[in-house]
PDB file of C-alpha atoms and ligand atoms in Angstrom:
ATOM      1  CA  MET F  41     109.211 174.048  64.070  1.00 57.00           C
ATOM      2  CA  SER F  42     109.810 170.471  65.346  1.00 78.00           C
ATOM      3  CA  ASN F  43     107.855 168.896  67.764  1.00 90.00           C
ATOM      4  CA  LEU F  44     110.785 167.218  69.214  1.00 96.00           C
ATOM      5  CA  PRO F  45     111.782 168.188  72.753  1.00 98.00           C
ATOM      6  CA  LEU F  46     114.974 170.277  73.250  1.00 98.00           C
ATOM      7  CA  ALA F  47     118.051 168.782  74.970  1.00 98.00           C
ATOM      8  CA  ILE F  48     121.339 170.976  75.315  1.00 98.00           C
ATOM      9  CA  VAL F  49     124.811 168.904  75.426  1.00 98.00           C
ATOM     10  CA  SER F  50     126.991 171.215  77.982  1.00 98.00           C
ATOM     11  CA  HIS F  51     130.226 170.526  76.376  1.00 97.00           C
ATOM     12  CA  ALA F  52     131.023 169.667  72.348  1.00 97.00           C
ATOM     13  CA  LEU F  53     131.810 165.795  71.964  1.00 97.00           C
ATOM     14  CA  PRO F  54     132.558 163.453  69.214  1.00 97.00           C
ATOM     15  CA  ASN F  55     129.455 162.934  66.764  1.00 95.00           C
ATOM     16  CA  ASP F  56     129.266 159.518  67.167  1.00 97.00           C
ATOM     17  CA  TRP F  57     129.253 159.615  70.682  1.00 98.00           C
ATOM     18  CA  LEU F  58     126.113 161.596  70.451  1.00 97.00           C
ATOM     19  CA  ALA F  59     124.795 159.648  67.251  1.00 97.00           C
ATOM     20  CA  MET F  60     121.709 157.986  69.062  1.00 96.00           C
ATOM     21  CA  LEU F  61     119.910 161.555  70.081  1.00 97.00           C
ATOM     22  CA  LYS F  62     119.903 162.572  66.361  1.00 92.00           C
ATOM     23  CA  ASP F  63     115.893 162.556  65.089  1.00 93.00           C
ATOM     24  CA  ARG F  64     114.760 161.945  68.716  1.00 96.00           C
ATOM     25  CA  CYS F  65     115.713 165.540  70.090  1.00 97.00           C
ATOM     26  CA  GLN F  66     116.332 168.968  68.932  1.00 97.00           C
ATOM     27  CA  LEU F  67     120.080 169.341  69.800  1.00 97.00           C
ATOM     28  CA  LEU F  68     122.184 172.037  71.223  1.00 98.00           C
ATOM     29  CA  ILE F  69     125.744 171.578  72.005  1.00 98.00           C
ATOM     30  CA  GLY F  70     128.080 173.746  73.741  1.00 98.00           C
ATOM     31  CA  PRO F  71     128.625 176.443  76.794  1.00 97.00           C
ATOM     32  CA  ALA F  72     127.486 179.218  74.692  1.00 98.00           C
ATOM     33  CA  GLU F  73     124.180 177.254  73.558  1.00 98.00           C
ATOM     34  CA  LEU F  74     123.668 176.365  77.209  1.00 98.00           C
ATOM     35  CA  GLU F  75     123.698 180.058  78.617  1.00 97.00           C
ATOM     36  CA  ALA F  76     121.162 181.150  75.868  1.00 98.00           C
ATOM     37  CA  HIS F  77     119.012 178.416  75.663  1.00 98.00           C
ATOM     38  CA  LEU F  78     118.904 177.038  79.294  1.00 98.00           C
ATOM     39  CA  SER F  79     115.300 178.656  80.184  1.00 98.00           C
ATOM     40  CA  GLU F  80     113.892 176.354  77.177  1.00 98.00           C
ATOM     41  CA  ALA F  81     115.502 173.005  77.626  1.00 98.00           C
ATOM     42  CA  GLU F  82     113.554 170.211  78.429  1.00 98.00           C
ATOM     43  CA  GLY F  83     116.804 168.149  78.996  1.00 98.00           C
ATOM     44  CA  LEU F  84     120.383 168.374  80.034  1.00 98.00           C
ATOM     45  CA  PHE F  85     123.326 166.276  79.265  1.00 98.00           C
ATOM     46  CA  THR F  86     126.162 167.638  81.650  1.00 98.00           C
ATOM     47  CA  LEU F  87     129.733 166.887  82.270  1.00 98.00           C
ATOM     48  CA  LEU F  88     131.257 166.804  85.870  1.00 97.00           C
ATOM     49  CA  THR F  89     132.823 170.347  85.252  1.00 97.00           C
ATOM     50  CA  LEU F  90     129.171 171.810  85.197  1.00 98.00           C
ATOM     51  CA  ARG F  91     127.638 172.784  88.433  1.00 98.00           C
ATOM     52  CA  VAL F  92     123.807 171.996  88.229  1.00 98.00           C
ATOM     53  CA  ASP F  93     122.830 173.730  91.653  1.00 98.00           C
ATOM     54  CA  GLU F  94     119.993 175.969  92.462  1.00 98.00           C
ATOM     55  CA  VAL F  95     120.960 178.672  90.702  1.00 98.00           C
ATOM     56  CA  LEU F  96     121.182 176.833  87.333  1.00 98.00           C
ATOM     57  CA  LEU F  97     117.890 174.805  87.833  1.00 98.00           C
ATOM     58  CA  SER F  98     115.847 177.969  88.868  1.00 98.00           C
ATOM     59  CA  ARG F  99     116.834 179.296  85.341  1.00 98.00           C
ATOM     60  CA  ALA F 100     115.692 175.899  83.724  1.00 98.00           C
ATOM     61  CA  GLN F 101     112.402 176.160  84.089  1.00 97.00           C
ATOM     62  CA  ARG F 102     111.184 173.570  81.611  1.00 98.00           C
ATOM     63  CA  LEU F 103     113.947 170.800  82.386  1.00 98.00           C
ATOM     64  CA  ARG F 104     112.536 167.542  82.878  1.00 98.00           C
ATOM     65  CA  VAL F 105     115.988 165.293  83.232  1.00 98.00           C
ATOM     66  CA  VAL F 106     119.400 166.032  83.791  1.00 98.00           C
ATOM     67  CA  SER F 107     122.159 163.262  82.561  1.00 98.00           C
ATOM     68  CA  ASN F 108     125.477 163.037  83.924  1.00 98.00           C
ATOM     69  CA  MET F 109     128.044 161.689  81.671  1.00 98.00           C
ATOM     70  CA  ALA F 110     130.117 160.690  85.090  1.00 98.00           C
ATOM     71  CA  VAL F 111     129.272 157.874  87.841  1.00 98.00           C
ATOM     72  CA  GLY F 112     129.819 160.405  90.377  1.00 98.00           C
ATOM     73  CA  VAL F 113     126.968 163.126  90.680  1.00 98.00           C
ATOM     74  CA  ASP F 114     129.046 165.451  93.125  1.00 98.00           C
ATOM     75  CA  ASN F 115     128.802 168.444  90.603  1.00 98.00           C
ATOM     76  CA  VAL F 116     124.726 167.906  90.686  1.00 98.00           C
ATOM     77  CA  ASP F 117     122.387 169.177  93.515  1.00 98.00           C
ATOM     78  CA  VAL F 118     120.338 165.784  93.445  1.00 98.00           C
ATOM     79  CA  ALA F 119     118.225 167.039  96.139  1.00 98.00           C
ATOM     80  CA  ALA F 120     117.393 170.115  94.370  1.00 98.00           C
ATOM     81  CA  CYS F 121     116.674 167.996  91.287  1.00 98.00           C
ATOM     82  CA  THR F 122     114.377 165.726  93.439  1.00 98.00           C
ATOM     83  CA  ARG F 123     112.503 168.424  94.628  1.00 97.00           C
ATOM     84  CA  ARG F 124     111.479 169.419  91.206  1.00 97.00           C
ATOM     85  CA  GLY F 125     110.605 165.930  90.219  1.00 97.00           C
ATOM     86  CA  ILE F 126     113.969 165.495  87.697  1.00 98.00           C
ATOM     87  CA  PRO F 127     115.434 162.594  87.424  1.00 98.00           C
ATOM     88  CA  VAL F 128     119.319 162.598  87.468  1.00 98.00           C
ATOM     89  CA  GLY F 129     121.079 159.744  85.212  1.00 98.00           C
ATOM     90  CA  ASN F 130     124.770 158.795  85.786  1.00 98.00           C
ATOM     91  CA  THR F 131     127.180 156.063  84.205  1.00 98.00           C
ATOM     92  CA  PRO F 132     128.006 153.473  86.124  1.00 98.00           C
ATOM     93  CA  GLY F 133     129.746 150.023  85.221  1.00 98.00           C
ATOM     94  CA  VAL F 134     131.127 151.148  81.947  1.00 98.00           C
ATOM     95  CA  LEU F 135     134.196 153.103  83.322  1.00 98.00           C
ATOM     96  CA  THR F 136     135.023 150.227  85.922  1.00 98.00           C
ATOM     97  CA  GLU F 137     137.862 148.636  84.617  1.00 98.00           C
ATOM     98  CA  ALA F 138     139.415 151.743  82.911  1.00 98.00           C
ATOM     99  CA  THR F 139     139.265 153.517  86.343  1.00 98.00           C
ATOM    100  CA  ALA F 140     140.549 150.378  88.127  1.00 98.00           C
ATOM    101  CA  ASP F 141     143.732 150.286  85.508  1.00 99.00           C
ATOM    102  CA  LEU F 142     144.320 153.898  85.949  1.00 99.00           C
ATOM    103  CA  THR F 143     144.243 153.250  89.804  1.00 99.00           C
ATOM    104  CA  MET F 144     146.589 150.253  89.320  1.00 99.00           C
ATOM    105  CA  ALA F 145     148.830 152.571  87.037  1.00 98.00           C
ATOM    106  CA  LEU F 146     148.978 155.113  89.824  1.00 99.00           C
ATOM    107  CA  LEU F 147     149.656 152.543  92.449  1.00 99.00           C
ATOM    108  CA  LEU F 148     152.667 151.550  90.138  1.00 98.00           C
ATOM    109  CA  SER F 149     153.893 154.327  89.583  1.00 98.00           C
ATOM    110  CA  ALA F 150     154.147 155.911  92.906  1.00 98.00           C
ATOM    111  CA  ALA F 151     155.705 152.569  94.397  1.00 98.00           C
ATOM    112  CA  ARG F 152     158.325 152.600  91.625  1.00 98.00           C
ATOM    113  CA  ARG F 153     158.675 156.221  91.657  1.00 97.00           C
ATOM    114  CA  LEU F 154     158.246 156.459  87.800  1.00 97.00           C
ATOM    115  CA  PRO F 155     157.839 160.121  87.022  1.00 96.00           C
ATOM    116  CA  GLU F 156     161.112 160.792  89.054  1.00 95.00           C
ATOM    117  CA  ALA F 157     163.181 158.177  87.697  1.00 96.00           C
ATOM    118  CA  SER F 158     161.999 158.830  83.942  1.00 97.00           C
ATOM    119  CA  ALA F 159     162.792 162.514  84.612  1.00 95.00           C
ATOM    120  CA  ASP F 160     166.492 161.533  85.589  1.00 95.00           C
ATOM    121  CA  ALA F 161     166.930 159.515  82.545  1.00 96.00           C
ATOM    122  CA  ARG F 162     165.328 161.829  80.097  1.00 97.00           C
ATOM    123  CA  GLU F 163     167.312 164.917  81.930  1.00 97.00           C
ATOM    124  CA  GLY F 164     170.673 163.295  81.632  1.00 96.00           C
ATOM    125  CA  ARG F 165     171.294 162.292  85.268  1.00 95.00           C
ATOM    126  CA  TRP F 166     171.114 158.623  84.431  1.00 95.00           C
ATOM    127  CA  ALA F 167     175.093 157.916  85.224  1.00 88.00           C
ATOM    128  CA  THR F 168     175.358 154.411  85.858  1.00 93.00           C
ATOM    129  CA  TRP F 169     173.135 151.364  87.365  1.00 95.00           C
ATOM    130  CA  THR F 170     173.622 150.839  90.841  1.00 95.00           C
ATOM    131  CA  PRO F 171     172.419 148.304  93.393  1.00 97.00           C
ATOM    132  CA  THR F 172     170.754 151.263  95.609  1.00 96.00           C
ATOM    133  CA  ALA F 173     169.454 153.433  93.108  1.00 95.00           C
ATOM    134  CA  TRP F 174     165.362 154.081  93.026  1.00 95.00           C
ATOM    135  CA  LEU F 175     164.773 151.558  95.292  1.00 96.00           C
ATOM    136  CA  GLY F 176     160.736 151.551  95.704  1.00 97.00           C
ATOM    137  CA  ALA F 177     158.165 149.552  97.517  1.00 98.00           C
ATOM    138  CA  ASP F 178     157.205 146.003  96.907  1.00 98.00           C
ATOM    139  CA  LEU F 179     153.508 145.260  95.586  1.00 98.00           C
ATOM    140  CA  ASN F 180     154.002 141.390  96.346  1.00 98.00           C
ATOM    141  CA  GLY F 181     153.042 140.420 100.068  1.00 98.00           C
ATOM    142  CA  ALA F 182     152.110 144.293 100.676  1.00 99.00           C
ATOM    143  CA  THR F 183     148.725 145.396 102.340  1.00 99.00           C
ATOM    144  CA  LEU F 184     146.414 147.048 100.102  1.00 99.00           C
ATOM    145  CA  GLY F 185     143.380 148.917 101.972  1.00 99.00           C
ATOM    146  CA  ILE F 186     140.559 149.879  99.638  1.00 98.00           C
ATOM    147  CA  VAL F 187     138.205 152.443 101.198  1.00 98.00           C
ATOM    148  CA  GLY F 188     134.848 151.978  99.515  1.00 98.00           C
ATOM    149  CA  LEU F 189     134.237 148.603  97.921  1.00 98.00           C
ATOM    150  CA  GLY F 190     131.916 149.387  95.357  1.00 97.00           C
ATOM    151  CA  ARG F 191     132.302 148.435  91.634  1.00 97.00           C
ATOM    152  CA  ILE F 192     135.750 149.986  91.087  1.00 98.00           C
ATOM    153  CA  GLY F 193     137.185 149.312  94.548  1.00 98.00           C
ATOM    154  CA  LEU F 194     136.294 145.508  93.851  1.00 98.00           C
ATOM    155  CA  ALA F 195     137.920 145.830  90.231  1.00 98.00           C
ATOM    156  CA  VAL F 196     141.400 147.506  92.031  1.00 98.00           C
ATOM    157  CA  ALA F 197     141.008 144.745  94.349  1.00 98.00           C
ATOM    158  CA  THR F 198     141.072 142.016  91.827  1.00 98.00           C
ATOM    159  CA  ARG F 199     143.951 143.604  89.916  1.00 98.00           C
ATOM    160  CA  ALA F 200     145.933 144.051  93.144  1.00 98.00           C
ATOM    161  CA  LYS F 201     145.438 140.307  94.251  1.00 98.00           C
ATOM    162  CA  ALA F 202     147.138 139.332  90.915  1.00 98.00           C
ATOM    163  CA  PHE F 203     150.149 141.330  92.080  1.00 98.00           C
ATOM    164  CA  GLY F 204     150.421 139.294  95.022  1.00 98.00           C
ATOM    165  CA  MET F 205     148.838 141.836  97.671  1.00 98.00           C
ATOM    166  CA  GLN F 206     146.736 141.154 100.887  1.00 98.00           C
ATOM    167  CA  ILE F 207     143.327 142.823 100.657  1.00 98.00           C
ATOM    168  CA  VAL F 208     141.552 144.774 103.262  1.00 98.00           C
ATOM    169  CA  TYR F 209     138.906 147.011 103.023  1.00 98.00           C
ATOM    170  CA  ALA F 210     136.593 149.427 104.886  1.00 98.00           C
ATOM    171  CA  ASN F 211     132.996 149.808 103.758  1.00 98.00           C
ATOM    172  CA  ARG F 212     129.582 150.365 105.057  1.00 97.00           C
ATOM    173  CA  ASN F 213     128.750 146.540 104.405  1.00 97.00           C
ATOM    174  CA  ALA F 214     130.288 143.713 104.053  1.00 98.00           C
ATOM    175  CA  ASN F 215     131.286 142.046 100.503  1.00 97.00           C
ATOM    176  CA  GLN F 216     130.972 138.295 100.496  1.00 96.00           C
ATOM    177  CA  GLU F 217     132.456 137.926  97.178  1.00 93.00           C
ATOM    178  CA  ALA F 218     135.389 140.010  98.058  1.00 97.00           C
ATOM    179  CA  GLU F 219     135.912 138.090 101.461  1.00 98.00           C
ATOM    180  CA  GLN F 220     135.401 134.632  99.542  1.00 98.00           C
ATOM    181  CA  THR F 221     137.278 134.822  96.339  1.00 97.00           C
ATOM    182  CA  LEU F 222     140.017 137.543  97.230  1.00 98.00           C
ATOM    183  CA  ARG F 223     140.444 136.624 100.805  1.00 98.00           C
ATOM    184  CA  ALA F 224     139.701 140.319 101.323  1.00 98.00           C
ATOM    185  CA  SER F 225     139.036 141.199 105.026  1.00 98.00           C
ATOM    186  CA  ARG F 226     136.654 144.363 106.329  1.00 98.00           C
ATOM    187  CA  LEU F 227     138.150 146.594 108.853  1.00 98.00           C
ATOM    188  CA  SER F 228     137.194 149.773 110.446  1.00 98.00           C
ATOM    189  CA  LEU F 229     138.907 152.912 108.581  1.00 98.00           C
ATOM    190  CA  ASP F 230     141.222 153.412 111.057  1.00 98.00           C
ATOM    191  CA  ASP F 231     142.342 149.957 111.671  1.00 98.00           C
ATOM    192  CA  LEU F 232     142.798 149.820 107.813  1.00 99.00           C
ATOM    193  CA  LEU F 233     144.854 153.155 107.850  1.00 99.00           C
ATOM    194  CA  ARG F 234     147.256 151.705 110.380  1.00 98.00           C
ATOM    195  CA  GLN F 235     147.588 148.506 108.508  1.00 98.00           C
ATOM    196  CA  SER F 236     148.012 149.392 104.985  1.00 99.00           C
ATOM    197  CA  ASP F 237     150.985 149.797 102.773  1.00 99.00           C
ATOM    198  CA  PHE F 238     149.175 151.176 100.276  1.00 99.00           C
ATOM    199  CA  VAL F 239     145.838 152.929 100.376  1.00 99.00           C
ATOM    200  CA  SER F 240     143.456 153.724  97.679  1.00 99.00           C
ATOM    201  CA  LEU F 241     140.090 155.772  97.739  1.00 98.00           C
ATOM    202  CA  HIS F 242     136.919 154.589  95.659  1.00 98.00           C
ATOM    203  CA  LEU F 243     134.267 156.795  97.490  1.00 97.00           C
ATOM    204  CA  PRO F 244     131.759 158.957  96.352  1.00 97.00           C
ATOM    205  CA  LEU F 245     132.250 162.656  97.467  1.00 98.00           C
ATOM    206  CA  SER F 246     129.323 163.251  99.949  1.00 97.00           C
ATOM    207  CA  SER F 247     128.803 165.414 103.174  1.00 96.00           C
ATOM    208  CA  GLU F 248     130.113 162.002 104.817  1.00 97.00           C
ATOM    209  CA  THR F 249     132.843 161.752 102.683  1.00 98.00           C
ATOM    210  CA  ARG F 250     133.958 165.362 102.117  1.00 98.00           C
ATOM    211  CA  ARG F 251     137.573 165.382 104.129  1.00 98.00           C
ATOM    212  CA  LEU F 252     137.528 161.836 105.269  1.00 98.00           C
ATOM    213  CA  ILE F 253     141.277 161.717 104.767  1.00 98.00           C
ATOM    214  CA  ASP F 254     141.938 164.431 107.282  1.00 98.00           C
ATOM    215  CA  GLU F 255     145.314 165.316 109.505  1.00 98.00           C
ATOM    216  CA  ARG F 256     143.934 162.506 111.855  1.00 98.00           C
ATOM    217  CA  ALA F 257     143.483 160.140 109.292  1.00 98.00           C
ATOM    218  CA  LEU F 258     146.975 160.513 107.210  1.00 99.00           C
ATOM    219  CA  ARG F 259     148.748 160.566 110.943  1.00 98.00           C
ATOM    220  CA  LEU F 260     147.556 156.666 111.662  1.00 99.00           C
ATOM    221  CA  MET F 261     148.885 155.929 108.129  1.00 99.00           C
ATOM    222  CA  LYS F 262     152.578 154.246 108.290  1.00 98.00           C
ATOM    223  CA  PRO F 263     155.479 156.462 107.155  1.00 98.00           C
ATOM    224  CA  THR F 264     156.207 153.913 104.392  1.00 98.00           C
ATOM    225  CA  ALA F 265     152.471 154.105 103.089  1.00 98.00           C
ATOM    226  CA  ILE F 266     151.200 155.575  99.810  1.00 98.00           C
ATOM    227  CA  LEU F 267     148.081 157.050  99.076  1.00 99.00           C
ATOM    228  CA  VAL F 268     146.053 156.617  95.703  1.00 99.00           C
ATOM    229  CA  ASN F 269     143.076 158.563  95.173  1.00 99.00           C
ATOM    230  CA  ALA F 270     140.975 158.437  91.737  1.00 98.00           C
ATOM    231  CA  ALA F 271     137.669 159.093  93.432  1.00 98.00           C
ATOM    232  CA  ARG F 272     136.977 162.645  94.447  1.00 98.00           C
ATOM    233  CA  GLY F 273     139.827 165.270  95.271  1.00 98.00           C
ATOM    234  CA  GLY F 274     137.505 166.652  98.064  1.00 98.00           C
ATOM    235  CA  VAL F 275     137.636 163.153 100.184  1.00 98.00           C
ATOM    236  CA  VAL F 276     141.092 164.405 100.916  1.00 98.00           C
ATOM    237  CA  ASN F 277     141.999 167.438 103.093  1.00 98.00           C
ATOM    238  CA  MET F 278     145.039 168.563 100.555  1.00 98.00           C
ATOM    239  CA  THR F 279     146.346 171.005 103.089  1.00 98.00           C
ATOM    240  CA  ALA F 280     146.808 168.005 105.619  1.00 98.00           C
ATOM    241  CA  LEU F 281     148.075 166.036 102.904  1.00 98.00           C
ATOM    242  CA  HIS F 282     151.006 168.427 101.811  1.00 98.00           C
ATOM    243  CA  ARG F 283     152.160 168.488 105.466  1.00 98.00           C
ATOM    244  CA  ALA F 284     151.877 164.436 105.558  1.00 98.00           C
ATOM    245  CA  LEU F 285     154.077 164.219 102.553  1.00 98.00           C
ATOM    246  CA  SER F 286     156.536 167.133 103.321  1.00 98.00           C
ATOM    247  CA  GLU F 287     156.961 165.766 106.745  1.00 98.00           C
ATOM    248  CA  GLY F 288     157.011 162.268 106.194  1.00 98.00           C
ATOM    249  CA  TRP F 289     153.794 161.322 108.008  1.00 98.00           C
ATOM    250  CA  ILE F 290     153.296 158.942 104.689  1.00 98.00           C
ATOM    251  CA  ALA F 291     155.887 158.088 101.710  1.00 98.00           C
ATOM    252  CA  GLY F 292     153.776 159.215  98.858  1.00 98.00           C
ATOM    253  CA  ALA F 293     150.565 159.810  97.088  1.00 98.00           C
ATOM    254  CA  ALA F 294     149.385 159.402  93.822  1.00 98.00           C
ATOM    255  CA  LEU F 295     146.330 161.936  92.885  1.00 99.00           C
ATOM    256  CA  ASP F 296     144.299 161.699  90.016  1.00 98.00           C
ATOM    257  CA  VAL F 297     141.813 163.667  91.491  1.00 98.00           C
ATOM    258  CA  THR F 298     142.430 166.969  93.287  1.00 98.00           C
ATOM    259  CA  ASP F 299     140.391 169.650  95.277  1.00 98.00           C
ATOM    260  CA  PRO F 300     140.313 172.175  93.662  1.00 98.00           C
ATOM    261  CA  GLU F 301     140.187 170.988  90.127  1.00 98.00           C
ATOM    262  CA  PRO F 302     142.376 171.829  88.271  1.00 98.00           C
ATOM    263  CA  LEU F 303     145.000 172.289  90.786  1.00 98.00           C
ATOM    264  CA  PRO F 304     146.498 175.598  90.105  1.00 98.00           C
ATOM    265  CA  ALA F 305     149.616 175.234  88.673  1.00 97.00           C
ATOM    266  CA  ASP F 306     151.639 176.941  91.802  1.00 98.00           C
ATOM    267  CA  HIS F 307     150.079 174.507  94.097  1.00 98.00           C
ATOM    268  CA  PRO F 308     152.757 173.211  96.278  1.00 98.00           C
ATOM    269  CA  LEU F 309     151.999 169.698  95.913  1.00 98.00           C
ATOM    270  CA  TYR F 310     153.411 169.988  92.516  1.00 98.00           C
ATOM    271  CA  ARG F 311     156.950 170.740  93.724  1.00 97.00           C
ATOM    272  CA  LEU F 312     157.194 167.462  96.201  1.00 98.00           C
ATOM    273  CA  PRO F 313     158.935 164.657  94.148  1.00 96.00           C
ATOM    274  CA  ASN F 314     156.724 162.040  96.306  1.00 97.00           C
ATOM    275  CA  CYS F 315     153.393 163.073  94.963  1.00 98.00           C
ATOM    276  CA  LEU F 316     152.322 162.332  91.703  1.00 98.00           C
ATOM    277  CA  ILE F 317     149.302 164.089  90.101  1.00 98.00           C
ATOM    278  CA  THR F 318     147.436 163.216  86.966  1.00 98.00           C
ATOM    279  CA  PRO F 319     144.468 165.637  85.324  1.00 98.00           C
ATOM    280  CA  HIS F 320     141.288 163.363  86.168  1.00 98.00           C
ATOM    281  CA  ILE F 321     142.048 161.076  83.705  1.00 98.00           C
ATOM    282  CA  GLY F 322     140.526 157.715  85.466  1.00 98.00           C
ATOM    283  CA  SER F 323     137.917 156.886  82.810  1.00 98.00           C
ATOM    284  CA  ALA F 324     139.929 158.413  79.801  1.00 98.00           C
ATOM    285  CA  THR F 325     139.803 155.527  77.705  1.00 98.00           C
ATOM    286  CA  ARG F 326     138.423 155.503  74.044  1.00 98.00           C
ATOM    287  CA  GLY F 327     136.129 152.617  74.995  1.00 98.00           C
ATOM    288  CA  ALA F 328     135.152 153.759  78.329  1.00 98.00           C
ATOM    289  CA  ARG F 329     134.295 157.392  77.258  1.00 98.00           C
ATOM    290  CA  LYS F 330     132.394 156.395  74.519  1.00 98.00           C
ATOM    291  CA  ARG F 331     130.406 154.072  76.676  1.00 98.00           C
ATOM    292  CA  MET F 332     129.609 156.626  78.916  1.00 98.00           C
ATOM    293  CA  ALA F 333     128.449 159.332  76.427  1.00 98.00           C
ATOM    294  CA  GLU F 334     126.291 156.592  75.081  1.00 98.00           C
ATOM    295  CA  LEU F 335     124.886 155.935  78.437  1.00 98.00           C
ATOM    296  CA  ALA F 336     124.589 159.483  79.356  1.00 98.00           C
ATOM    297  CA  CYS F 337     122.449 159.514  75.768  1.00 98.00           C
ATOM    298  CA  GLU F 338     120.273 156.735  77.024  1.00 98.00           C
ATOM    299  CA  ASN F 339     119.073 157.981  79.808  1.00 98.00           C
ATOM    300  CA  LEU F 340     118.619 161.438  78.686  1.00 98.00           C
ATOM    301  CA  LEU F 341     116.303 159.975  75.886  1.00 98.00           C
ATOM    302  CA  ALA F 342     114.595 157.785  78.533  1.00 98.00           C
ATOM    303  CA  GLY F 343     114.017 160.850  80.635  1.00 97.00           C
ATOM    304  CA  LEU F 344     112.826 162.978  77.634  1.00 97.00           C
ATOM    305  CA  GLU F 345     110.266 160.259  76.566  1.00 95.00           C
ATOM    306  CA  GLY F 346     108.925 159.453  80.294  1.00 94.00           C
ATOM    307  CA  LYS F 347     110.570 156.105  80.459  1.00 95.00           C
ATOM    308  CA  PRO F 348     112.611 155.194  83.529  1.00 95.00           C
ATOM    309  CA  MET F 349     116.476 156.168  82.988  1.00 97.00           C
ATOM    310  CA  PRO F 350     118.693 152.669  82.774  1.00 97.00           C
ATOM    311  CA  HIS F 351     120.802 154.676  85.445  1.00 98.00           C
ATOM    312  CA  CYS F 352     119.202 157.202  87.736  1.00 98.00           C
ATOM    313  CA  VAL F 353     120.228 158.035  90.863  1.00 98.00           C
ATOM    314  CA  ASN F 354     117.090 159.579  92.461  1.00 98.00           C
ATOM    315  CA  ARG F 355     114.800 156.837  91.652  1.00 96.00           C
ATOM    316  CA  GLU F 356     112.346 158.199  94.069  1.00 96.00           C
ATOM    317  CA  VAL F 357     110.849 160.887  91.781  1.00 96.00           C
ATOM    318  CA  TYR F 358     109.230 157.754  89.823  1.00 92.00           C
ATOM    319  CA  ASN F 359     107.100 157.034  92.630  1.00 86.00           C
ATOM    320  CA  ARG F 360     105.429 160.185  92.861  1.00 75.00           C
TER     321      ARG F 360
HETATM  322  C1  GLV P 438     134.566 160.289  86.659  1.00 78.57           C
HETATM  323  O1  GLV P 438     135.182 160.767  87.629  1.00 78.57           O
HETATM  324  C2  GLV P 438     133.315 159.822  86.892  1.00 78.57           C
HETATM  325  O2  GLV P 438     132.750 159.906  88.111  1.00 78.57           O
HETATM  326  O3  GLV P 438     132.860 159.419  85.956  1.00 78.57           O
END
């Protein structure tokens, strides 16, 4: 029997993404192993699809570290981990550029109606070129409102600037870098919603941000505006969004995240031509996902070896 600590990876991942765990812990991989051995696990490597809540934690009496392979940790009851002295790791930074690229892809696709136009060509409805067919929204000169100017919001703003967009943002704190280098202006959320041609959400999901974009917020937006969400689905009230899109309060939405996930196949949002939905692929590039896994391994090993994690969301556990 080895003396190495037992760690469970909640879902199968490519071997080379987990290479650094080899020889440094006993590793069990997959949901069945999780179910069978949770009570013995000292380390848990999780994905955002696994709910780490009181119920799971109470079964994991030996747990010393949770390492989430995501920047968002809304799937983890961080307060419950903190009460147990368990550090929780996340993976910021390494997915910033990939997620910002996807956000721009969503924004551009919605602005130029790519899914609908592509379906028209593919399905044989393309009769001829006409001057007024498929008119979309201009980016150059349009105002992009960024709600939550963290790393990803800033990377989106930098890209949007290169497309000639004016940047406004709503954030708890002012961001001097964005104001100086991108000439971004900080607004209240309501003013941002009123003034923006595109609104892009980059907030973590928390009790303060849940359903922040509700009926009231959507009614403040311009009827020509497009909402982009590559953050968390729960930040938007999906029922209100459906009404906003079907009744013309706003022009379109592009969502990489929904509430719930997966969004059921019969959800009415899929039937709206002005709503583009992708299945939570913001960080899904080969480079970003591998770096996320590696950073999650580094966090896990640090936790197992009693060292501070490179990225920990509840550092207060170290001060006890
Ligand atoms: C993805 O959504 C993440 O939080 O990393």
